[in-house]
PDB file of C-alpha atoms and ligand atoms in Angstrom:
ATOM      1  CA  MET A  28    -140.338 -89.149 -27.260  1.00 92.00           C
ATOM      2  CA  SER A  29    -138.453 -86.566 -29.335  1.00 97.00           C
ATOM      3  CA  THR A  30    -134.846 -86.575 -30.567  1.00 98.00           C
ATOM      4  CA  ASP A  31    -134.053 -84.113 -27.815  1.00 98.00           C
ATOM      5  CA  ASP A  32    -135.456 -86.551 -25.221  1.00 98.00           C
ATOM      6  CA  TYR A  33    -133.121 -89.253 -26.610  1.00 98.00           C
ATOM      7  CA  LYS A  34    -130.155 -86.868 -26.357  1.00 98.00           C
ATOM      8  CA  ARG A  35    -131.071 -86.039 -22.774  1.00 98.00           C
ATOM      9  CA  ALA A  36    -131.506 -89.717 -21.848  1.00 98.00           C
ATOM     10  CA  ALA A  37    -127.999 -90.466 -23.174  1.00 98.00           C
ATOM     11  CA  ALA A  38    -126.592 -87.483 -21.256  1.00 98.00           C
ATOM     12  CA  LEU A  39    -128.213 -88.595 -17.988  1.00 98.00           C
ATOM     13  CA  LYS A  40    -126.785 -92.101 -18.444  1.00 98.00           C
ATOM     14  CA  ALA A  41    -123.304 -90.617 -18.943  1.00 98.00           C
ATOM     15  CA  LEU A  42    -123.633 -88.808 -15.622  1.00 98.00           C
ATOM     16  CA  GLU A  43    -123.640 -92.241 -13.904  1.00 98.00           C
ATOM     17  CA  TYR A  44    -119.973 -92.564 -14.910  1.00 97.00           C
ATOM     18  CA  VAL A  45    -118.934 -89.384 -13.113  1.00 98.00           C
ATOM     19  CA  THR A  46    -117.594 -89.917  -9.601  1.00 97.00           C
ATOM     20  CA  ASP A  47    -116.457 -87.564  -6.865  1.00 98.00           C
ATOM     21  CA  GLY A  48    -113.158 -85.824  -7.504  1.00 98.00           C
ATOM     22  CA  MET A  49    -113.072 -86.365 -11.279  1.00 98.00           C
ATOM     23  CA  LYS A  50    -111.688 -83.940 -13.831  1.00 98.00           C
ATOM     24  CA  VAL A  51    -114.268 -83.949 -16.611  1.00 98.00           C
ATOM     25  CA  GLY A  52    -114.028 -82.666 -20.188  1.00 98.00           C
ATOM     26  CA  LEU A  53    -117.244 -80.936 -21.241  1.00 98.00           C
ATOM     27  CA  GLY A  54    -118.188 -81.288 -24.903  1.00 98.00           C
ATOM     28  CA  THR A  55    -119.991 -78.858 -27.179  1.00 98.00           C
ATOM     29  CA  GLY A  56    -123.402 -79.106 -28.851  1.00 98.00           C
ATOM     30  CA  SER A  57    -127.021 -79.675 -27.898  1.00 98.00           C
ATOM     31  CA  THR A  58    -126.403 -83.194 -26.514  1.00 98.00           C
ATOM     32  CA  ALA A  59    -123.342 -82.127 -24.552  1.00 98.00           C
ATOM     33  CA  ASP A  60    -125.371 -79.202 -23.180  1.00 98.00           C
ATOM     34  CA  HIS A  61    -127.785 -81.692 -21.605  1.00 98.00           C
ATOM     35  CA  PHE A  62    -124.829 -83.343 -19.886  1.00 98.00           C
ATOM     36  CA  THR A  63    -123.403 -80.005 -18.683  1.00 98.00           C
ATOM     37  CA  ARG A  64    -126.757 -79.017 -17.205  1.00 98.00           C
ATOM     38  CA  ALA A  65    -127.187 -82.393 -15.499  1.00 98.00           C
ATOM     39  CA  LEU A  66    -123.641 -82.220 -14.141  1.00 98.00           C
ATOM     40  CA  GLY A  67    -124.400 -78.728 -12.823  1.00 98.00           C
ATOM     41  CA  GLU A  68    -127.396 -80.111 -10.913  1.00 98.00           C
ATOM     42  CA  ALA A  69    -125.216 -82.878  -9.453  1.00 98.00           C
ATOM     43  CA  VAL A  70    -122.635 -80.261  -8.391  1.00 98.00           C
ATOM     44  CA  GLU A  71    -125.414 -78.330  -6.712  1.00 98.00           C
ATOM     45  CA  ASP A  72    -126.275 -81.530  -4.836  1.00 98.00           C
ATOM     46  CA  GLY A  73    -122.701 -81.867  -3.585  1.00 98.00           C
ATOM     47  CA  LEU A  74    -120.722 -83.728  -6.293  1.00 98.00           C
ATOM     48  CA  ARG A  75    -117.153 -82.394  -6.464  1.00 98.00           C
ATOM     49  CA  VAL A  76    -115.745 -82.229  -9.979  1.00 98.00           C
ATOM     50  CA  ILE A  77    -113.574 -79.943 -12.030  1.00 98.00           C
ATOM     51  CA  GLY A  78    -114.678 -79.225 -15.589  1.00 98.00           C
ATOM     52  CA  VAL A  79    -112.615 -78.457 -18.670  1.00 98.00           C
ATOM     53  CA  SER A  80    -114.630 -76.886 -21.468  1.00 98.00           C
ATOM     54  CA  THR A  81    -114.204 -77.496 -25.189  1.00 98.00           C
ATOM     55  CA  SER A  82    -115.579 -74.137 -26.343  1.00 98.00           C
ATOM     56  CA  VAL A  83    -116.391 -70.613 -25.275  1.00 98.00           C
ATOM     57  CA  ARG A  84    -120.073 -71.553 -25.489  1.00 98.00           C
ATOM     58  CA  THR A  85    -119.729 -74.552 -23.147  1.00 98.00           C
ATOM     59  CA  GLU A  86    -117.604 -72.524 -20.760  1.00 98.00           C
ATOM     60  CA  ALA A  87    -120.408 -69.969 -20.433  1.00 98.00           C
ATOM     61  CA  LEU A  88    -123.014 -72.679 -19.834  1.00 98.00           C
ATOM     62  CA  ALA A  89    -120.834 -74.499 -17.288  1.00 98.00           C
ATOM     63  CA  ARG A  90    -120.294 -71.259 -15.353  1.00 98.00           C
ATOM     64  CA  GLU A  91    -124.029 -70.615 -15.386  1.00 98.00           C
ATOM     65  CA  CYS A  92    -124.536 -74.136 -13.985  1.00 98.00           C
ATOM     66  CA  GLY A  93    -122.021 -73.596 -11.177  1.00 98.00           C
ATOM     67  CA  ILE A  94    -119.429 -76.141 -12.388  1.00 98.00           C
ATOM     68  CA  PRO A  95    -115.897 -75.204 -11.254  1.00 98.00           C
ATOM     69  CA  LEU A  96    -113.678 -74.882 -14.340  1.00 98.00           C
ATOM     70  CA  VAL A  97    -109.982 -75.001 -15.015  1.00 98.00           C
ATOM     71  CA  ASP A  98    -107.919 -74.504 -18.110  1.00 95.00           C
ATOM     72  CA  ILE A  99    -106.759 -77.730 -19.799  1.00 96.00           C
ATOM     73  CA  ASP A 100    -103.125 -76.717 -19.215  1.00 97.00           C
ATOM     74  CA  ALA A 101    -103.750 -76.534 -15.475  1.00 97.00           C
ATOM     75  CA  ALA A 102    -105.895 -79.688 -15.401  1.00 97.00           C
ATOM     76  CA  GLY A 103    -103.382 -82.138 -16.882  1.00 95.00           C
ATOM     77  CA  GLN A 104    -104.779 -85.585 -17.778  1.00 98.00           C
ATOM     78  CA  LEU A 105    -108.578 -85.779 -17.443  1.00 98.00           C
ATOM     79  CA  ASP A 106    -110.523 -88.724 -16.013  1.00 98.00           C
ATOM     80  CA  LEU A 107    -113.411 -88.501 -18.434  1.00 98.00           C
ATOM     81  CA  THR A 108    -114.748 -86.463 -21.339  1.00 98.00           C
ATOM     82  CA  VAL A 109    -118.395 -86.520 -22.386  1.00 98.00           C
ATOM     83  CA  ASP A 110    -119.199 -85.136 -25.820  1.00 98.00           C
ATOM     84  CA  GLY A 111    -121.645 -85.482 -28.704  1.00 98.00           C
ATOM     85  CA  ALA A 112    -121.034 -86.473 -32.327  1.00 98.00           C
ATOM     86  CA  ASP A 113    -122.478 -85.879 -35.768  1.00 98.00           C
ATOM     87  CA  GLU A 114    -121.958 -89.477 -36.950  1.00 98.00           C
ATOM     88  CA  ILE A 115    -120.852 -92.695 -35.251  1.00 98.00           C
ATOM     89  CA  ASP A 116    -119.961 -95.829 -37.200  1.00 97.00           C
ATOM     90  CA  PRO A 117    -120.031 -99.422 -35.839  1.00 96.00           C
ATOM     91  CA  ASP A 118    -116.289 -99.200 -34.973  1.00 96.00           C
ATOM     92  CA  LEU A 119    -116.978 -96.005 -32.979  1.00 97.00           C
ATOM     93  CA  ARG A 120    -115.199 -93.844 -35.509  1.00 98.00           C
ATOM     94  CA  LEU A 121    -116.814 -90.415 -35.456  1.00 98.00           C
ATOM     95  CA  ILE A 122    -117.485 -87.313 -37.458  1.00 98.00           C
ATOM     96  CA  LYS A 123    -117.500 -84.290 -35.175  1.00 98.00           C
ATOM     97  CA  GLY A 124    -117.366 -80.535 -35.632  1.00 98.00           C
ATOM     98  CA  GLY A 125    -120.906 -79.687 -36.689  1.00 98.00           C
ATOM     99  CA  GLY A 126    -120.809 -77.131 -33.884  1.00 97.00           C
ATOM    100  CA  GLY A 127    -117.377 -75.881 -34.947  1.00 98.00           C
ATOM    101  CA  ALA A 128    -115.521 -76.913 -31.772  1.00 98.00           C
ATOM    102  CA  LEU A 129    -113.562 -79.844 -33.235  1.00 98.00           C
ATOM    103  CA  LEU A 130    -110.043 -78.581 -32.477  1.00 98.00           C
ATOM    104  CA  ARG A 131    -110.600 -78.083 -28.753  1.00 98.00           C
ATOM    105  CA  GLU A 132    -112.811 -81.175 -28.604  1.00 98.00           C
ATOM    106  CA  LYS A 133    -110.055 -83.349 -30.018  1.00 98.00           C
ATOM    107  CA  ILE A 134    -107.376 -81.853 -27.739  1.00 98.00           C
ATOM    108  CA  VAL A 135    -109.563 -82.451 -24.679  1.00 98.00           C
ATOM    109  CA  ALA A 136    -110.671 -85.957 -25.746  1.00 98.00           C
ATOM    110  CA  SER A 137    -107.115 -87.051 -26.490  1.00 98.00           C
ATOM    111  CA  GLY A 138    -106.062 -85.962 -22.996  1.00 98.00           C
ATOM    112  CA  SER A 139    -108.787 -88.004 -21.256  1.00 98.00           C
ATOM    113  CA  ASN A 140    -108.589 -91.514 -19.800  1.00 97.00           C
ATOM    114  CA  ARG A 141    -112.073 -92.232 -21.088  1.00 97.00           C
ATOM    115  CA  VAL A 142    -114.276 -90.580 -23.711  1.00 98.00           C
ATOM    116  CA  LEU A 143    -118.016 -91.185 -23.646  1.00 98.00           C
ATOM    117  CA  ILE A 144    -119.903 -90.146 -26.761  1.00 98.00           C
ATOM    118  CA  ILE A 145    -123.545 -89.329 -26.155  1.00 98.00           C
ATOM    119  CA  ALA A 146    -126.043 -89.147 -28.999  1.00 98.00           C
ATOM    120  CA  ASP A 147    -129.516 -89.935 -30.252  1.00 98.00           C
ATOM    121  CA  GLU A 148    -129.907 -93.053 -32.371  1.00 98.00           C
ATOM    122  CA  ALA A 149    -130.032 -91.128 -35.681  1.00 98.00           C
ATOM    123  CA  LYS A 150    -126.293 -90.469 -35.306  1.00 98.00           C
ATOM    124  CA  MET A 151    -125.450 -94.172 -35.726  1.00 98.00           C
ATOM    125  CA  VAL A 152    -124.528 -94.866 -39.363  1.00 98.00           C
ATOM    126  CA  PRO A 153    -123.221 -97.957 -41.167  1.00 97.00           C
ATOM    127  CA  GLN A 154    -120.523 -95.841 -42.848  1.00 98.00           C
ATOM    128  CA  LEU A 155    -119.252 -92.299 -42.207  1.00 98.00           C
ATOM    129  CA  GLY A 156    -119.720 -89.506 -44.720  1.00 98.00           C
ATOM    130  CA  ALA A 157    -123.379 -88.557 -45.164  1.00 98.00           C
ATOM    131  CA  PHE A 158    -122.680 -85.690 -42.755  1.00 98.00           C
ATOM    132  CA  PRO A 159    -120.234 -83.230 -44.382  1.00 98.00           C
ATOM    133  CA  LEU A 160    -116.791 -83.625 -42.803  1.00 98.00           C
ATOM    134  CA  PRO A 161    -115.668 -80.409 -41.057  1.00 98.00           C
ATOM    135  CA  VAL A 162    -112.020 -79.487 -41.626  1.00 98.00           C
ATOM    136  CA  GLU A 163    -110.650 -76.550 -39.609  1.00 98.00           C
ATOM    137  CA  ILE A 164    -108.068 -74.559 -41.562  1.00 98.00           C
ATOM    138  CA  SER A 165    -105.920 -71.471 -41.270  1.00 98.00           C
ATOM    139  CA  PRO A 166    -107.506 -68.390 -42.875  1.00 98.00           C
ATOM    140  CA  PHE A 167    -104.089 -67.758 -44.436  1.00 98.00           C
ATOM    141  CA  ALA A 168    -104.095 -69.363 -47.907  1.00 98.00           C
ATOM    142  CA  TRP A 169    -107.467 -70.985 -47.223  1.00 98.00           C
ATOM    143  CA  LYS A 170    -108.292 -71.287 -50.930  1.00 98.00           C
ATOM    144  CA  THR A 171    -104.979 -73.036 -51.564  1.00 98.00           C
ATOM    145  CA  THR A 172    -105.585 -75.451 -48.672  1.00 98.00           C
ATOM    146  CA  SER A 173    -109.124 -76.056 -49.910  1.00 98.00           C
ATOM    147  CA  ARG A 174    -107.829 -76.827 -53.422  1.00 98.00           C
ATOM    148  CA  ARG A 175    -105.211 -79.235 -52.086  1.00 98.00           C
ATOM    149  CA  ILE A 176    -107.842 -81.074 -50.078  1.00 98.00           C
ATOM    150  CA  ARG A 177    -110.248 -81.207 -53.027  1.00 98.00           C
ATOM    151  CA  ASP A 178    -107.554 -82.541 -55.366  1.00 97.00           C
ATOM    152  CA  SER A 179    -106.708 -85.419 -52.996  1.00 97.00           C
ATOM    153  CA  LEU A 180    -110.078 -86.528 -51.682  1.00 97.00           C
ATOM    154  CA  SER A 181    -110.757 -89.089 -54.412  1.00 95.00           C
ATOM    155  CA  ARG A 182    -107.823 -91.188 -53.061  1.00 97.00           C
ATOM    156  CA  PHE A 183    -109.873 -92.082 -49.993  1.00 98.00           C
ATOM    157  CA  ASP A 184    -112.801 -93.932 -51.545  1.00 98.00           C
ATOM    158  CA  VAL A 185    -115.287 -91.098 -51.166  1.00 98.00           C
ATOM    159  CA  GLY A 186    -118.679 -90.888 -52.895  1.00 96.00           C
ATOM    160  CA  ASN A 187    -118.576 -87.213 -53.832  1.00 95.00           C
ATOM    161  CA  VAL A 188    -116.291 -84.194 -53.641  1.00 94.00           C
ATOM    162  CA  ALA A 189    -117.901 -80.835 -52.799  1.00 97.00           C
ATOM    163  CA  ILE A 190    -116.291 -78.382 -50.401  1.00 98.00           C
ATOM    164  CA  ALA A 191    -117.909 -75.300 -48.922  1.00 98.00           C
ATOM    165  CA  LEU A 192    -116.458 -72.650 -46.640  1.00 98.00           C
ATOM    166  CA  ARG A 193    -118.714 -72.557 -43.573  1.00 98.00           C
ATOM    167  CA  ARG A 194    -120.588 -69.280 -43.309  1.00 98.00           C
ATOM    168  CA  ASN A 195    -122.753 -67.550 -40.723  1.00 98.00           C
ATOM    169  CA  LYS A 196    -126.385 -66.679 -41.455  1.00 95.00           C
ATOM    170  CA  ASN A 197    -125.296 -63.205 -42.667  1.00 97.00           C
ATOM    171  CA  MET A 198    -122.868 -64.963 -45.092  1.00 97.00           C
ATOM    172  CA  SER A 199    -119.720 -63.801 -43.269  1.00 98.00           C
ATOM    173  CA  SER A 200    -117.109 -66.544 -42.823  1.00 98.00           C
ATOM    174  CA  PHE A 201    -117.675 -68.674 -39.729  1.00 98.00           C
ATOM    175  CA  VAL A 202    -114.675 -68.280 -37.405  1.00 98.00           C
ATOM    176  CA  THR A 203    -113.888 -70.866 -34.725  1.00 98.00           C
ATOM    177  CA  ASP A 204    -112.913 -70.139 -31.123  1.00 98.00           C
ATOM    178  CA  GLY A 205    -109.312 -70.538 -32.298  1.00 98.00           C
ATOM    179  CA  GLY A 206    -109.711 -67.943 -35.083  1.00 98.00           C
ATOM    180  CA  HIS A 207    -109.795 -70.452 -37.961  1.00 98.00           C
ATOM    181  CA  TYR A 208    -112.134 -71.208 -40.855  1.00 98.00           C
ATOM    182  CA  ILE A 209    -114.044 -74.438 -41.441  1.00 98.00           C
ATOM    183  CA  LEU A 210    -114.452 -76.279 -44.719  1.00 98.00           C
ATOM    184  CA  ASP A 211    -117.473 -78.581 -44.827  1.00 98.00           C
ATOM    185  CA  CYS A 212    -116.588 -81.461 -47.153  1.00 98.00           C
ATOM    186  CA  ASP A 213    -119.636 -83.190 -48.596  1.00 98.00           C
ATOM    187  CA  LEU A 214    -118.284 -86.662 -49.397  1.00 98.00           C
ATOM    188  CA  ARG A 215    -121.487 -88.761 -49.088  1.00 98.00           C
ATOM    189  CA  ARG A 216    -119.333 -91.768 -48.128  1.00 98.00           C
ATOM    190  CA  ILE A 217    -115.846 -92.082 -46.607  1.00 98.00           C
ATOM    191  CA  GLY A 218    -114.552 -95.544 -47.502  1.00 98.00           C
ATOM    192  CA  ASP A 219    -111.102 -94.976 -45.979  1.00 98.00           C
ATOM    193  CA  PRO A 220    -111.478 -92.790 -42.874  1.00 98.00           C
ATOM    194  CA  GLN A 221    -108.055 -93.799 -41.497  1.00 98.00           C
ATOM    195  CA  GLY A 222    -106.304 -92.846 -44.732  1.00 98.00           C
ATOM    196  CA  LEU A 223    -108.159 -89.558 -45.024  1.00 98.00           C
ATOM    197  CA  ALA A 224    -107.420 -88.684 -41.380  1.00 98.00           C
ATOM    198  CA  ALA A 225    -103.710 -89.445 -41.873  1.00 98.00           C
ATOM    199  CA  PHE A 226    -103.622 -87.260 -45.006  1.00 98.00           C
ATOM    200  CA  LEU A 227    -105.361 -84.320 -43.307  1.00 98.00           C
ATOM    201  CA  ASP A 228    -103.132 -84.687 -40.224  1.00 98.00           C
ATOM    202  CA  THR A 229    -100.093 -83.826 -42.322  1.00 98.00           C
ATOM    203  CA  LEU A 230    -101.457 -81.196 -44.725  1.00 98.00           C
ATOM    204  CA  PRO A 231    -100.069 -77.702 -43.994  1.00 98.00           C
ATOM    205  CA  GLY A 232    -102.877 -75.248 -43.248  1.00 98.00           C
ATOM    206  CA  VAL A 233    -105.149 -77.886 -41.720  1.00 98.00           C
ATOM    207  CA  MET A 234    -105.488 -77.138 -38.013  1.00 98.00           C
ATOM    208  CA  GLU A 235    -107.734 -80.141 -37.291  1.00 98.00           C
ATOM    209  CA  HIS A 236    -110.380 -82.327 -38.892  1.00 98.00           C
ATOM    210  CA  GLY A 237    -113.588 -83.889 -37.680  1.00 98.00           C
ATOM    211  CA  LEU A 238    -112.578 -87.557 -38.012  1.00 98.00           C
ATOM    212  CA  PHE A 239    -112.204 -88.873 -34.454  1.00 98.00           C
ATOM    213  CA  ILE A 240    -110.683 -92.343 -34.703  1.00 98.00           C
ATOM    214  CA  ASP A 241    -109.754 -94.567 -31.736  1.00 96.00           C
ATOM    215  CA  LEU A 242    -110.812 -91.868 -29.297  1.00 97.00           C
ATOM    216  CA  ALA A 243    -114.232 -93.041 -28.085  1.00 97.00           C
ATOM    217  CA  SER A 244    -114.259 -95.475 -25.137  1.00 97.00           C
ATOM    218  CA  ALA A 245    -117.996 -96.008 -25.609  1.00 97.00           C
ATOM    219  CA  ALA A 246    -121.058 -94.498 -27.232  1.00 98.00           C
ATOM    220  CA  ILE A 247    -124.183 -94.016 -25.147  1.00 98.00           C
ATOM    221  CA  ILE A 248    -127.101 -93.964 -27.557  1.00 98.00           C
ATOM    222  CA  GLY A 249    -130.612 -92.837 -26.674  1.00 98.00           C
ATOM    223  CA  GLY A 250    -133.475 -94.064 -28.835  1.00 98.00           C
ATOM    224  CA  ALA A 251    -136.998 -95.446 -29.040  1.00 97.00           C
ATOM    225  CA  SER A 252    -135.958 -98.691 -27.314  1.00 97.00           C
ATOM    226  CA  GLY A 253    -134.111 -96.979 -24.455  1.00 98.00           C
ATOM    227  CA  VAL A 254    -130.443 -96.204 -23.850  1.00 98.00           C
ATOM    228  CA  HIS A 255    -127.770 -98.544 -25.217  1.00 97.00           C
ATOM    229  CA  ILE A 256    -124.038 -98.577 -24.598  1.00 97.00           C
ATOM    230  CA  ILE A 257    -121.773 -99.539 -27.486  1.00 96.00           C
ATOM    231  CA  ARG A 258    -118.118-100.406 -26.867  1.00 93.00           C
ATOM    232  CA  PRO A 259    -115.352-100.749 -29.448  1.00 85.00           C
ATOM    233  CA  GLU A 260    -114.822-104.423 -30.382  1.00 81.00           C
ATOM    234  CA  GLY A 261    -112.452-106.174 -27.955  1.00 78.00           C
ATOM    235  CA  SER A 262    -112.285-103.200 -25.572  1.00 78.00           C
ATOM    236  CA  GLN A 263    -111.310-104.274 -22.049  1.00 69.00           C
ATOM    237  CA  LEU A 264    -111.202-100.813 -20.511  1.00 72.00           C
ATOM    238  CA  PRO A 265    -113.719-100.639 -17.666  1.00 76.00           C
ATOM    239  CA  LEU A 266    -115.986 -97.610 -18.042  1.00 77.00           C
ATOM    240  CA  LEU A 267    -115.929 -96.863 -14.335  1.00 68.00           C
TER     241      LEU A 267
HETATM  242  C1  5RP B 306    -119.480 -79.793 -32.021  1.00 89.39           C
HETATM  243  C2  5RP B 306    -119.728 -81.244 -32.178  1.00 89.39           C
HETATM  244  C3  5RP B 306    -121.017 -81.780 -31.655  1.00 89.39           C
HETATM  245  O1  5RP B 306    -120.719 -82.764 -30.717  1.00 89.39           O
HETATM  246  C4  5RP B 306    -121.816 -82.363 -32.776  1.00 89.39           C
HETATM  247  O2  5RP B 306    -121.997 -81.356 -33.747  1.00 89.39           O
HETATM  248  C5  5RP B 306    -123.160 -82.890 -32.287  1.00 89.39           C
HETATM  249  O3  5RP B 306    -123.997 -81.817 -31.940  1.00 89.39           O
HETATM  250  P1  5RP B 306    -125.445 -82.045 -31.342  1.00 89.39           P
HETATM  251  O4  5RP B 306    -125.261 -82.710 -30.014  1.00 89.39           O
HETATM  252  O5  5RP B 306    -126.008 -80.657 -31.210  1.00 89.39           O
HETATM  253  O6  5RP B 306    -126.219 -82.900 -32.300  1.00 89.39           O
HETATM  254  O7  5RP B 306    -118.929 -81.991 -32.685  1.00 89.39           O
HETATM  255  O8  5RP B 306    -118.279 -79.404 -32.628  1.00 89.39           O
END
């Protein structure tokens, strides 16, 4: 089985947690796309749900799949969000934003009763940071914001400090759906994710960052030995 098969297996498992009448947040990325397509097939078979997309790209796919969509402002609190991740640690802290949708993803996840993270087993890591941390920033004064981040990173027990402005293949600056830039921070290891998240939350110019802490209700992981569900330690919240 390939990595893509593992992603799809996790997505199909997540579909079991969707029930009639739910308002569902739709994540962004190749794993989330599997879920959106599977949800579209279930809608075709009669399941009634309302979707809230986390990106322009997911919105287009959901429309193609026949999923009724509403704006997050009209939807209010969501029942469930299903999304992918770039890294997942044993406490279900995440790095997200590889696909550049972190701002909308975090807004949608934080407005959901439950958040299921779907991924292939390679995304599970003992410690966050091998994947460069995406930080979404205002284009205004982006070099200043980048410098302020760089000058502070060593306070958070990181293994390296290298920051790159995300670029498209033609080398133009990558611009998010919200019109912002992304800094990819290669840190190798993030020893203090909570501290780093708190710092970035308050830094002017930072619109959002890819550390998702205390947001995941469970991770559904597809791998060579099947699909496994990982819950945060001590979590009592029923998944259904
Ligand atoms: C997009 C994300 C994605 O969930 C993350 O990049 C994982 O992508 P994929 O499922 O393609 O591996 O955070 O902003």
